Structures are given as C-alpha cells and as structure tokens.
Amino acid sequence: MHSSNPHLLVVGSVAIDWIITPHAEREESVGGSATFFAMAASYLSRVRLVGVVGGDFPQAAIGDLRDRGVDLTGLEVIADGKTFRWKGRYHENMNDRTTLATDLNVFESFTPKLPPEFRGSDFLFLANIQPKLQEQVFTQMQRPRLVGLDTMNLWISIANEELRSVLRHVDVLTLNDEEARQLSGEHNLVKAARGVQRLGPKNLVIKRGESGALLFDHEGHVFAAPALPLEEVIDPTGAGDSFAGGFMGYLARPGVEPTGASLRTAMIYGSVMASFCVEGFSYDRLRQLDTASIQHRFEAFSSLTNFARANLLD
Ligand code: AMP
C-alpha cells in the first residue's frame, strides 16, 4: 500500500557558488543541486534533504529551506569544515558556461547516513554529486516507488564506472544534451537517448537550456516541453535542478501515478520551476513563489504550445 501523502527524498550538493554572468557577479551565492531541487519541489510535495555543509554555510539559507518546509534532519553540519564551493562563468548566450573551480571540501569525506525515518521515503532523487555517494544513499533505502538521478560531465569523465553502477537502479535520468552525447558516445540525440536508456533508466529527460527539454519515456514515446521565452535571464544556475524539483515534486503528489501522461505533466512543472529559477540569482525568485503564481505560469506554458488542429487532407 502506497503512502497517501508521499515523501520525496533528495541527496545532492549544498553549496556556496561564485557566479559570473556577462551582466553581474555574485561571490557568495547559495547554491547546490539539492538546494535548488528542494526549493522547487517544496511547492509541490513533502521534501526531505540529505547533504553536508561546513561551518561557513549561512544560517539564513538553512532558515530559508526550513521556511519552505524542507525536512533538514539529514543535513550534516561540520562546524570546522568548509562547504562545497563551485565557481562558474556564463557565456554571452547565457546557455553555455565554463566551470572555473570545484572544491568538494566537506563532500570529500562525506558518508551519507540516512535518518531511519528517511529510509522509507516513497520517492528518491539523487541530485548531482559523486555517483558513489548517490549509490550509498540508494542502498540505504527500503523500496522507493520511483528513483530519479541527475549527473554532469565531470562525473561522466572521472567516475564513469560508479555512475554506470548507480544508473542500473534509476527510473528517470535527467541530463543535458552534451552529457547524453558524452555518456552514450552518440552524437545524434535520439540515438544517444536510446544508448543511455540501455544503461538502465527507462525514462530519460534531456535538458536543452533555452530550447526546452525532451522526454524519452519507457513506452518509446518522445515528448517535447518548450522553455518559456523570457525577456531577462538573471542567473541560469540551478535551472536543471529546479526542473528536476518541479518534475519529481509533481510525481510525488498524492494520487499521481507515474504514467506516460503524468510524466508529460511533470515535464511542464519542471519547466515552470526552471523558468522561475533563472529570473533571479541563487534561489531568490524561487523562494518567493506561491501556488497561484506556479499555476499561472503552468497555464502560460499550455498556451505556448496550444494550436488549432488543421488537416490538409480534409
Ligand atoms: P545546474 O545549473 O542545475 O546544473 O546546477 C548548478 C548547481 O550545481 C550549482 O549551484 C553548483 O553548486 C552545483 N554543482 C556544480 N558542480 C557540481 C558538482 N561537481 N557536484 C555537485 N554539484 C555541483
């Protein structure tokens, strides 16, 4: 019997970023894959977070996550350690970026230990972090109904075997287009998707920044979600994680079953949360939302792709 009000557990990085865009810079920007995921998902379902930070992590950010109702029992604070730090620079198009520095710091010696009540969580998202840590979290889980995973080029290059090992347990994988090509060794995106699906994940979401996202589902169907054309993108950091938060957050809602149709709806809630994320630095915009503004933007996505049927054969 499924829990009537499911829990969604996320493990991933909780970070302090240094963000440089062509228009602005923020040196101490709260980030991390689990942070963005949790913020976004918190509007849709009950979120639990597992991660680690150092004594330098701002107390206010912990307060922000708590205010959103995120259960932080699994967030370890190592008082004399340093938080994971990432520095990135966005190119003129705001889509491509270069990683300037990655300092694992407290993640280097982190061994996740799930609080006993977290082990029975119904939904699990293994956000971007070392694949070894993702696997360690998965093995402590009782029997999650759905497992999602995100990763990045760094881990595909330096931890390929560990990544392939954890991928065997994954129901939904999210990657960007370059990562899908890198992991599969195929340039064509459709062939790349099929290659990645053969590694384990029955469903694959390929994120393409301002070009939206593609879902290759377990029934062999392909679905395309657009990205909302926005006048101003302030900081794209965390868009992928916010997408995953909206996507998984919707699937973890009471009464939603992971059918092909609800995976498509989840793609739109993912796109909605990503579109909010990029409207501010860090999670500045994401933390100010309410259900009405989320639903309003969901409708905007719907009208973006709503067109009258026509038939030249009639
Ligand atoms: P996204 O823009 O959705 O790809 O995610 C950006 C976030 O990922 C930033 O806030 C970073 O702190 C985090 N991040 C960057 N590199 C890594 C890494 N190697 N492992 C875990 N998290 C990372």
mmCIF file of C-alpha atoms and ligand atoms in Angstrom:
data_model
loop_
_atom_site.group_PDB
_atom_site.id
_atom_site.type_symbol
_atom_site.label_atom_id
_atom_site.label_comp_id
_atom_site.label_asym_id
_atom_site.label_seq_id
_atom_site.Cartn_x
_atom_site.Cartn_y
_atom_site.Cartn_z
ATOM 1 C CA MET A 1 0.000 0.000 0.000
ATOM 2 C CA HIS A 2 1.449 3.358 -1.028
ATOM 3 C CA SER A 3 1.641 6.158 1.489
ATOM 4 C CA SER A 4 -1.245 8.568 0.860
ATOM 5 C CA ASN A 5 0.991 11.599 1.341
ATOM 6 C CA PRO A 6 4.372 10.577 -0.048
ATOM 7 C CA HIS A 7 7.792 11.863 0.944
ATOM 8 C CA LEU A 8 10.365 12.930 -1.621
ATOM 9 C CA LEU A 9 13.967 12.498 -0.526
ATOM 10 C CA VAL A 10 16.819 14.342 -2.236
ATOM 11 C CA VAL A 11 20.553 13.902 -1.789
ATOM 12 C CA GLY A 12 22.972 16.232 -3.555
ATOM 13 C CA SER A 13 25.247 19.193 -3.145
ATOM 14 C CA VAL A 14 24.510 22.105 -0.836
ATOM 15 C CA ALA A 15 26.915 24.779 -1.941
ATOM 16 C CA ILE A 16 28.289 28.247 -1.953
ATOM 17 C CA ASP A 17 28.712 29.354 -5.572
ATOM 18 C CA TRP A 18 30.632 32.164 -7.201
ATOM 19 C CA ILE A 19 28.594 33.168 -10.230
ATOM 20 C CA ILE A 20 29.793 35.375 -13.064
ATOM 21 C CA THR A 21 27.354 36.319 -15.836
ATOM 22 C CA PRO A 22 28.003 38.799 -18.657
ATOM 23 C CA HIS A 23 25.965 41.349 -16.668
ATOM 24 C CA ALA A 24 26.599 40.680 -12.982
ATOM 25 C CA GLU A 25 28.570 38.726 -10.425
ATOM 26 C CA ARG A 26 27.772 37.244 -7.021
ATOM 27 C CA GLU A 27 30.607 35.826 -4.986
ATOM 28 C CA GLU A 28 28.776 34.110 -2.136
ATOM 29 C CA SER A 29 25.648 32.764 -3.800
ATOM 30 C CA VAL A 30 23.867 29.921 -2.038
ATOM 31 C CA GLY A 31 23.562 27.020 -4.447
ATOM 32 C CA GLY A 32 23.927 23.292 -4.791
ATOM 33 C CA SER A 33 21.928 20.721 -6.687
ATOM 34 C CA ALA A 34 19.975 19.578 -3.613
ATOM 35 C CA THR A 35 19.251 23.157 -2.541
ATOM 36 C CA PHE A 36 17.634 24.174 -5.847
ATOM 37 C CA PHE A 37 15.835 20.848 -6.118
ATOM 38 C CA ALA A 38 14.399 21.118 -2.612
ATOM 39 C CA MET A 39 13.304 24.738 -3.032
ATOM 40 C CA ALA A 40 11.468 23.946 -6.271
ATOM 41 C CA ALA A 41 9.934 20.652 -5.120
ATOM 42 C CA SER A 42 8.776 22.133 -1.812
ATOM 43 C CA TYR A 43 5.826 23.844 -3.561
ATOM 44 C CA LEU A 44 4.518 20.515 -4.808
ATOM 45 C CA SER A 45 5.296 17.831 -2.226
ATOM 46 C CA ARG A 46 6.910 16.943 1.115
ATOM 47 C CA VAL A 47 10.680 17.163 0.783
ATOM 48 C CA ARG A 48 13.488 15.654 2.840
ATOM 49 C CA LEU A 49 17.114 16.578 2.223
ATOM 50 C CA VAL A 50 20.367 14.704 2.820
ATOM 51 C CA GLY A 51 23.659 16.555 2.427
ATOM 52 C CA VAL A 52 26.542 18.177 4.236
ATOM 53 C CA VAL A 53 27.776 21.734 4.789
ATOM 54 C CA GLY A 54 30.615 23.360 6.683
ATOM 55 C CA GLY A 55 30.551 25.963 9.424
ATOM 56 C CA ASP A 56 30.769 28.666 6.745
ATOM 57 C CA PHE A 57 27.307 27.877 5.345
ATOM 58 C CA PRO A 58 24.934 30.769 6.059
ATOM 59 C CA GLN A 59 22.422 30.116 8.801
ATOM 60 C CA ALA A 60 19.932 32.243 6.852
ATOM 61 C CA ALA A 61 19.958 29.715 3.993
ATOM 62 C CA ILE A 62 19.143 26.907 6.413
ATOM 63 C CA GLY A 63 16.285 29.099 7.622
ATOM 64 C CA ASP A 64 15.080 29.617 4.020
ATOM 65 C CA LEU A 65 14.869 25.875 3.391
ATOM 66 C CA ARG A 66 13.167 25.314 6.737
ATOM 67 C CA ASP A 67 10.646 28.061 5.948
ATOM 68 C CA ARG A 68 9.771 26.121 2.799
ATOM 69 C CA GLY A 69 9.032 23.092 4.971
ATOM 70 C CA VAL A 70 12.064 21.075 3.851
ATOM 71 C CA ASP A 71 12.983 18.434 6.445
ATOM 72 C CA LEU A 72 16.683 19.013 7.162
ATOM 73 C CA THR A 73 17.181 16.187 9.681
ATOM 74 C CA GLY A 74 19.599 14.671 7.136
ATOM 75 C CA LEU A 75 21.711 17.817 6.673
ATOM 76 C CA GLU A 76 25.009 17.316 8.458
ATOM 77 C CA VAL A 77 26.841 20.447 9.606
ATOM 78 C CA ILE A 78 30.591 20.017 10.069
ATOM 79 C CA ALA A 79 31.461 23.080 12.144
ATOM 80 C CA ASP A 80 35.195 23.060 11.367
ATOM 81 C CA GLY A 81 34.751 22.084 7.701
ATOM 82 C CA LYS A 82 34.254 24.111 4.533
ATOM 83 C CA THR A 83 31.122 23.940 2.388
ATOM 84 C CA PHE A 84 31.304 22.599 -1.195
ATOM 85 C CA ARG A 85 32.194 25.509 -3.489
ATOM 86 C CA TRP A 86 31.627 25.931 -7.220
ATOM 87 C CA LYS A 87 32.627 28.819 -9.443
ATOM 88 C CA GLY A 88 31.227 29.283 -12.934
ATOM 89 C CA ARG A 89 31.149 31.842 -15.712
ATOM 90 C CA TYR A 90 28.278 32.149 -18.206
ATOM 91 C CA HIS A 91 28.960 32.984 -21.822
ATOM 92 C CA GLU A 92 27.195 35.784 -23.690
ATOM 93 C CA ASN A 93 24.295 33.495 -24.712
ATOM 94 C CA MET A 94 23.601 32.645 -21.008
ATOM 95 C CA ASN A 95 23.213 28.995 -22.038
ATOM 96 C CA ASP A 96 26.806 27.795 -22.078
ATOM 97 C CA ARG A 97 29.055 28.059 -19.068
ATOM 98 C CA THR A 98 32.572 27.257 -18.021
ATOM 99 C CA THR A 99 33.355 25.760 -14.645
ATOM 100 C CA LEU A 100 36.227 27.758 -13.156
ATOM 101 C CA ALA A 101 36.579 25.857 -9.873
ATOM 102 C CA THR A 102 35.051 22.930 -7.988
ATOM 103 C CA ASP A 103 36.100 22.396 -4.368
ATOM 104 C CA LEU A 104 34.447 19.336 -2.862
ATOM 105 C CA ASN A 105 35.571 20.265 0.685
ATOM 106 C CA VAL A 106 33.220 18.512 3.172
ATOM 107 C CA PHE A 107 31.931 16.240 0.367
ATOM 108 C CA GLU A 108 35.381 14.693 0.081
ATOM 109 C CA SER A 109 34.987 12.673 3.284
ATOM 110 C CA PHE A 110 31.188 12.581 3.489
ATOM 111 C CA THR A 111 29.447 9.264 4.048
ATOM 112 C CA PRO A 112 25.700 9.807 3.918
ATOM 113 C CA LYS A 113 23.765 8.137 6.706
ATOM 114 C CA LEU A 114 20.022 8.363 6.312
ATOM 115 C CA PRO A 115 17.938 9.133 9.398
ATOM 116 C CA PRO A 116 15.869 5.950 9.977
ATOM 117 C CA GLU A 117 12.586 7.653 9.066
ATOM 118 C CA PHE A 118 14.050 8.794 5.712
ATOM 119 C CA ARG A 119 14.724 5.231 4.526
ATOM 120 C CA GLY A 120 11.098 4.546 3.797
ATOM 121 C CA SER A 121 10.674 7.656 1.585
ATOM 122 C CA ASP A 122 8.474 6.880 -1.407
ATOM 123 C CA PHE A 123 10.392 8.952 -3.963
ATOM 124 C CA LEU A 124 14.141 9.413 -4.220
ATOM 125 C CA PHE A 125 16.099 11.941 -6.231
ATOM 126 C CA LEU A 126 19.852 11.509 -6.469
ATOM 127 C CA ALA A 127 20.816 15.055 -7.453
ATOM 128 C CA ASN A 128 24.198 15.876 -8.922
ATOM 129 C CA ILE A 129 27.020 14.732 -6.627
ATOM 130 C CA GLN A 130 29.660 11.981 -6.740
ATOM 131 C CA PRO A 131 27.987 8.797 -8.072
ATOM 132 C CA LYS A 132 29.496 6.830 -5.169
ATOM 133 C CA LEU A 133 27.502 8.966 -2.697
ATOM 134 C CA GLN A 134 24.369 8.565 -4.825
ATOM 135 C CA GLU A 135 24.759 4.783 -4.646
ATOM 136 C CA GLN A 136 25.385 4.874 -0.883
ATOM 137 C CA VAL A 137 22.076 6.671 -0.411
ATOM 138 C CA PHE A 138 20.217 4.310 -2.717
ATOM 139 C CA THR A 139 21.440 1.211 -0.861
ATOM 140 C CA GLN A 140 20.037 2.550 2.434
ATOM 141 C CA MET A 141 16.543 2.969 1.015
ATOM 142 C CA GLN A 142 13.824 0.410 1.695
ATOM 143 C CA ARG A 143 11.820 0.314 -1.507
ATOM 144 C CA PRO A 144 11.296 3.672 -3.221
ATOM 145 C CA ARG A 145 8.485 3.785 -5.787
ATOM 146 C CA LEU A 146 10.496 5.916 -8.191
ATOM 147 C CA VAL A 147 14.174 6.842 -8.359
ATOM 148 C CA GLY A 148 15.443 9.854 -10.314
ATOM 149 C CA LEU A 149 19.048 10.844 -10.894
ATOM 150 C CA ASP A 150 20.976 13.798 -12.286
ATOM 151 C CA THR A 151 24.681 13.980 -13.032
ATOM 152 C CA MET A 152 27.166 16.041 -15.021
ATOM 153 C CA ASN A 153 30.110 15.896 -17.433
ATOM 154 C CA LEU A 154 32.663 15.810 -14.586
ATOM 155 C CA TRP A 155 31.317 12.530 -13.177
ATOM 156 C CA ILE A 156 30.817 11.014 -16.630
ATOM 157 C CA SER A 157 34.562 11.557 -17.188
ATOM 158 C CA ILE A 158 36.111 10.778 -13.809
ATOM 159 C CA ALA A 159 33.634 8.352 -12.195
ATOM 160 C CA ASN A 160 32.153 6.554 -15.199
ATOM 161 C CA GLU A 161 32.090 3.060 -13.653
ATOM 162 C CA GLU A 162 30.451 4.258 -10.416
ATOM 163 C CA LEU A 163 27.910 6.227 -12.438
ATOM 164 C CA ARG A 164 27.009 3.212 -14.604
ATOM 165 C CA SER A 165 26.601 1.149 -11.453
ATOM 166 C CA VAL A 166 24.071 3.509 -9.848
ATOM 167 C CA LEU A 167 22.243 4.051 -13.170
ATOM 168 C CA ARG A 168 21.031 0.438 -13.044
ATOM 169 C CA HIS A 169 18.623 1.427 -10.244
ATOM 170 C CA VAL A 170 17.277 4.577 -11.856
ATOM 171 C CA ASP A 171 13.768 5.069 -13.318
ATOM 172 C CA VAL A 172 14.230 8.640 -14.585
ATOM 173 C CA LEU A 173 17.563 10.170 -15.565
ATOM 174 C CA THR A 174 17.966 13.877 -16.309
ATOM 175 C CA LEU A 175 20.931 15.024 -18.411
ATOM 176 C CA ASN A 176 21.700 17.919 -20.685
ATOM 177 C CA ASP A 177 22.243 17.234 -24.378
ATOM 178 C CA GLU A 178 26.049 17.285 -24.216
ATOM 179 C CA GLU A 179 26.066 14.912 -21.263
ATOM 180 C CA ALA A 180 23.752 12.494 -23.106
ATOM 181 C CA ARG A 181 26.181 12.515 -26.040
ATOM 182 C CA GLN A 182 29.171 12.056 -23.744
ATOM 183 C CA LEU A 183 27.614 9.166 -21.811
ATOM 184 C CA SER A 184 26.393 7.289 -24.891
ATOM 185 C CA GLY A 185 29.175 8.138 -27.334
ATOM 186 C CA GLU A 186 26.474 9.000 -29.922
ATOM 187 C CA HIS A 187 26.157 12.454 -31.472
ATOM 188 C CA ASN A 188 22.576 12.152 -32.712
ATOM 189 C CA LEU A 189 20.294 12.920 -29.770
ATOM 190 C CA VAL A 190 17.747 10.167 -30.494
ATOM 191 C CA LYS A 191 20.479 7.540 -30.778
ATOM 192 C CA ALA A 192 22.154 8.995 -27.685
ATOM 193 C CA ALA A 193 18.864 8.679 -25.763
ATOM 194 C CA ARG A 194 18.399 5.037 -26.767
ATOM 195 C CA GLY A 195 22.002 4.318 -25.773
ATOM 196 C CA VAL A 196 21.513 5.919 -22.350
ATOM 197 C CA GLN A 197 18.221 4.053 -21.793
ATOM 198 C CA ARG A 198 20.085 0.772 -22.341
ATOM 199 C CA LEU A 199 22.224 1.594 -19.275
ATOM 200 C CA GLY A 200 19.171 1.253 -17.014
ATOM 201 C CA PRO A 201 16.969 4.361 -16.865
ATOM 202 C CA LYS A 202 13.678 3.576 -18.617
ATOM 203 C CA ASN A 203 12.844 7.270 -18.839
ATOM 204 C CA LEU A 204 15.285 9.939 -19.909
ATOM 205 C CA VAL A 205 14.870 13.707 -19.769
ATOM 206 C CA ILE A 206 17.288 15.667 -21.946
ATOM 207 C CA LYS A 207 17.524 19.309 -20.848
ATOM 208 C CA ARG A 208 18.410 21.768 -23.583
ATOM 209 C CA GLY A 209 18.505 25.096 -21.742
ATOM 210 C CA GLU A 210 16.564 27.777 -23.552
ATOM 211 C CA SER A 211 15.451 25.168 -26.114
ATOM 212 C CA GLY A 212 13.380 23.312 -23.516
ATOM 213 C CA ALA A 213 13.532 19.611 -22.663
ATOM 214 C CA LEU A 214 12.795 16.243 -24.277
ATOM 215 C CA LEU A 215 11.338 13.190 -22.566
ATOM 216 C CA PHE A 216 12.140 9.736 -23.950
ATOM 217 C CA ASP A 217 9.742 7.566 -21.983
ATOM 218 C CA HIS A 218 9.514 3.890 -21.065
ATOM 219 C CA GLU A 219 6.967 3.232 -23.839
ATOM 220 C CA GLY A 220 9.248 4.565 -26.578
ATOM 221 C CA HIS A 221 7.388 7.881 -26.919
ATOM 222 C CA VAL A 222 9.089 11.264 -27.191
ATOM 223 C CA PHE A 223 7.626 14.448 -25.685
ATOM 224 C CA ALA A 224 8.976 17.966 -26.106
ATOM 225 C CA ALA A 225 8.475 20.681 -23.478
ATOM 226 C CA PRO A 226 9.350 24.223 -24.512
ATOM 227 C CA ALA A 227 11.221 26.713 -22.380
ATOM 228 C CA LEU A 228 9.342 29.918 -21.677
ATOM 229 C CA PRO A 229 10.755 32.777 -23.755
ATOM 230 C CA LEU A 230 11.876 35.222 -21.046
ATOM 231 C CA GLU A 231 12.881 38.815 -21.563
ATOM 232 C CA GLU A 232 15.552 38.692 -18.917
ATOM 233 C CA VAL A 233 17.621 35.805 -17.604
ATOM 234 C CA ILE A 234 19.496 36.862 -14.484
ATOM 235 C CA ASP A 235 21.285 33.655 -13.439
ATOM 236 C CA PRO A 236 20.750 30.227 -15.048
ATOM 237 C CA THR A 237 22.439 28.410 -12.142
ATOM 238 C CA GLY A 238 20.202 25.737 -10.723
ATOM 239 C CA ALA A 239 17.768 25.678 -13.641
ATOM 240 C CA GLY A 240 18.406 21.972 -14.203
ATOM 241 C CA ASP A 241 17.952 21.139 -10.522
ATOM 242 C CA SER A 242 14.816 23.280 -10.285
ATOM 243 C CA PHE A 243 13.476 21.464 -13.344
ATOM 244 C CA ALA A 244 14.105 18.163 -11.568
ATOM 245 C CA GLY A 245 12.444 19.530 -8.409
ATOM 246 C CA GLY A 246 9.290 20.521 -10.279
ATOM 247 C CA PHE A 247 9.288 17.235 -12.203
ATOM 248 C CA MET A 248 9.743 14.923 -9.212
ATOM 249 C CA GLY A 249 7.689 17.176 -6.938
ATOM 250 C CA TYR A 250 4.688 16.731 -9.212
ATOM 251 C CA LEU A 251 5.145 12.943 -9.475
ATOM 252 C CA ALA A 252 5.324 12.721 -5.661
ATOM 253 C CA ARG A 253 1.955 14.403 -5.170
ATOM 254 C CA PRO A 254 -0.788 12.344 -3.557
ATOM 255 C CA GLY A 255 -2.718 10.346 -6.150
ATOM 256 C CA VAL A 256 -0.314 10.891 -9.070
ATOM 257 C CA GLU A 257 0.878 7.675 -10.735
ATOM 258 C CA PRO A 258 3.987 7.734 -12.974
ATOM 259 C CA THR A 259 2.145 7.020 -16.240
ATOM 260 C CA GLY A 260 3.268 8.407 -19.609
ATOM 261 C CA ALA A 261 0.649 11.176 -19.276
ATOM 262 C CA SER A 262 1.740 12.294 -15.820
ATOM 263 C CA LEU A 263 5.409 12.230 -16.847
ATOM 264 C CA ARG A 264 4.445 14.792 -19.513
ATOM 265 C CA THR A 265 2.655 16.982 -16.965
ATOM 266 C CA ALA A 266 5.718 16.640 -14.732
ATOM 267 C CA MET A 267 7.859 17.935 -17.631
ATOM 268 C CA ILE A 268 5.794 21.126 -17.642
ATOM 269 C CA TYR A 269 6.002 21.651 -13.856
ATOM 270 C CA GLY A 270 9.754 21.116 -14.248
ATOM 271 C CA SER A 271 9.891 23.770 -16.970
ATOM 272 C CA VAL A 272 7.799 26.133 -14.827
ATOM 273 C CA MET A 273 10.175 25.873 -11.856
ATOM 274 C CA ALA A 274 13.260 26.243 -14.093
ATOM 275 C CA SER A 275 11.766 29.395 -15.636
ATOM 276 C CA PHE A 276 11.314 30.950 -12.192
ATOM 277 C CA CYS A 277 14.797 29.914 -11.089
ATOM 278 C CA VAL A 278 16.600 31.838 -13.823
ATOM 279 C CA GLU A 279 14.733 35.054 -13.007
ATOM 280 C CA GLY A 280 16.973 35.727 -10.024
ATOM 281 C CA PHE A 281 20.348 34.930 -8.509
ATOM 282 C CA SER A 282 20.575 31.836 -6.342
ATOM 283 C CA TYR A 283 17.044 30.845 -5.230
ATOM 284 C CA ASP A 284 15.979 34.496 -4.736
ATOM 285 C CA ARG A 285 12.989 34.132 -7.075
ATOM 286 C CA LEU A 286 12.212 30.507 -6.257
ATOM 287 C CA ARG A 287 11.648 31.181 -2.582
ATOM 288 C CA GLN A 288 9.049 33.886 -3.190
ATOM 289 C CA LEU A 289 6.504 31.819 -5.095
ATOM 290 C CA ASP A 290 3.053 30.617 -4.192
ATOM 291 C CA THR A 291 0.745 28.021 -5.676
ATOM 292 C CA ALA A 292 -1.218 30.603 -7.665
ATOM 293 C CA SER A 293 1.866 32.017 -9.420
ATOM 294 C CA ILE A 294 3.074 28.500 -10.241
ATOM 295 C CA GLN A 295 -0.305 27.524 -11.653
ATOM 296 C CA HIS A 296 -0.489 30.763 -13.627
ATOM 297 C CA ARG A 297 2.812 30.009 -15.307
ATOM 298 C CA PHE A 298 1.721 26.410 -15.953
ATOM 299 C CA GLU A 299 -1.179 27.873 -17.948
ATOM 300 C CA ALA A 300 1.278 30.126 -19.824
ATOM 301 C CA PHE A 301 3.173 27.004 -20.909
ATOM 302 C CA SER A 302 -0.042 25.425 -22.027
ATOM 303 C CA SER A 303 -0.972 28.370 -24.249
ATOM 304 C CA LEU A 304 2.570 28.479 -25.625
ATOM 305 C CA THR A 305 2.024 25.176 -27.426
ATOM 306 C CA ASN A 306 -1.721 25.293 -27.939
ATOM 307 C CA PHE A 307 -2.605 25.462 -31.615
ATOM 308 C CA ALA A 308 -5.694 24.749 -33.698
ATOM 309 C CA ARG A 309 -5.758 21.362 -35.400
ATOM 310 C CA ALA A 310 -5.826 21.520 -39.184
ATOM 311 C CA ASN A 311 -5.783 18.814 -41.828
ATOM 312 C CA LEU A 312 -4.721 19.378 -45.434
ATOM 313 C CA LEU A 313 -6.364 16.086 -46.390
ATOM 314 C CA ASP A 314 -9.878 17.246 -45.441
HETATM 315 P P1 AMP B 1 22.569 23.400 -12.603
HETATM 316 O O1 AMP B 1 22.710 24.821 -13.058
HETATM 317 O O2 AMP B 1 21.157 22.972 -12.403
HETATM 318 O O3 AMP B 1 23.357 22.452 -13.439
HETATM 319 O O4 AMP B 1 23.228 23.306 -11.155
HETATM 320 C C1 AMP B 1 24.094 24.265 -10.628
HETATM 321 C C2 AMP B 1 24.490 23.868 -9.228
HETATM 322 O O5 AMP B 1 25.252 22.661 -9.272
HETATM 323 C C3 AMP B 1 25.371 24.910 -8.574
HETATM 324 O O6 AMP B 1 24.659 25.551 -7.528
HETATM 325 C C4 AMP B 1 26.587 24.143 -8.056
HETATM 326 O O7 AMP B 1 26.838 24.368 -6.693
HETATM 327 C C5 AMP B 1 26.251 22.687 -8.295
HETATM 328 N N1 AMP B 1 27.393 21.926 -8.795
HETATM 329 C C6 AMP B 1 28.307 22.319 -9.721
HETATM 330 N N2 AMP B 1 29.228 21.363 -9.917
HETATM 331 C C7 AMP B 1 28.907 20.327 -9.104
HETATM 332 C C8 AMP B 1 29.473 19.030 -8.844
HETATM 333 N N3 AMP B 1 30.584 18.605 -9.469
HETATM 334 N N4 AMP B 1 28.840 18.226 -7.960
HETATM 335 C C9 AMP B 1 27.728 18.652 -7.342
HETATM 336 N N5 AMP B 1 27.145 19.847 -7.535
HETATM 337 C C10 AMP B 1 27.720 20.683 -8.408
#
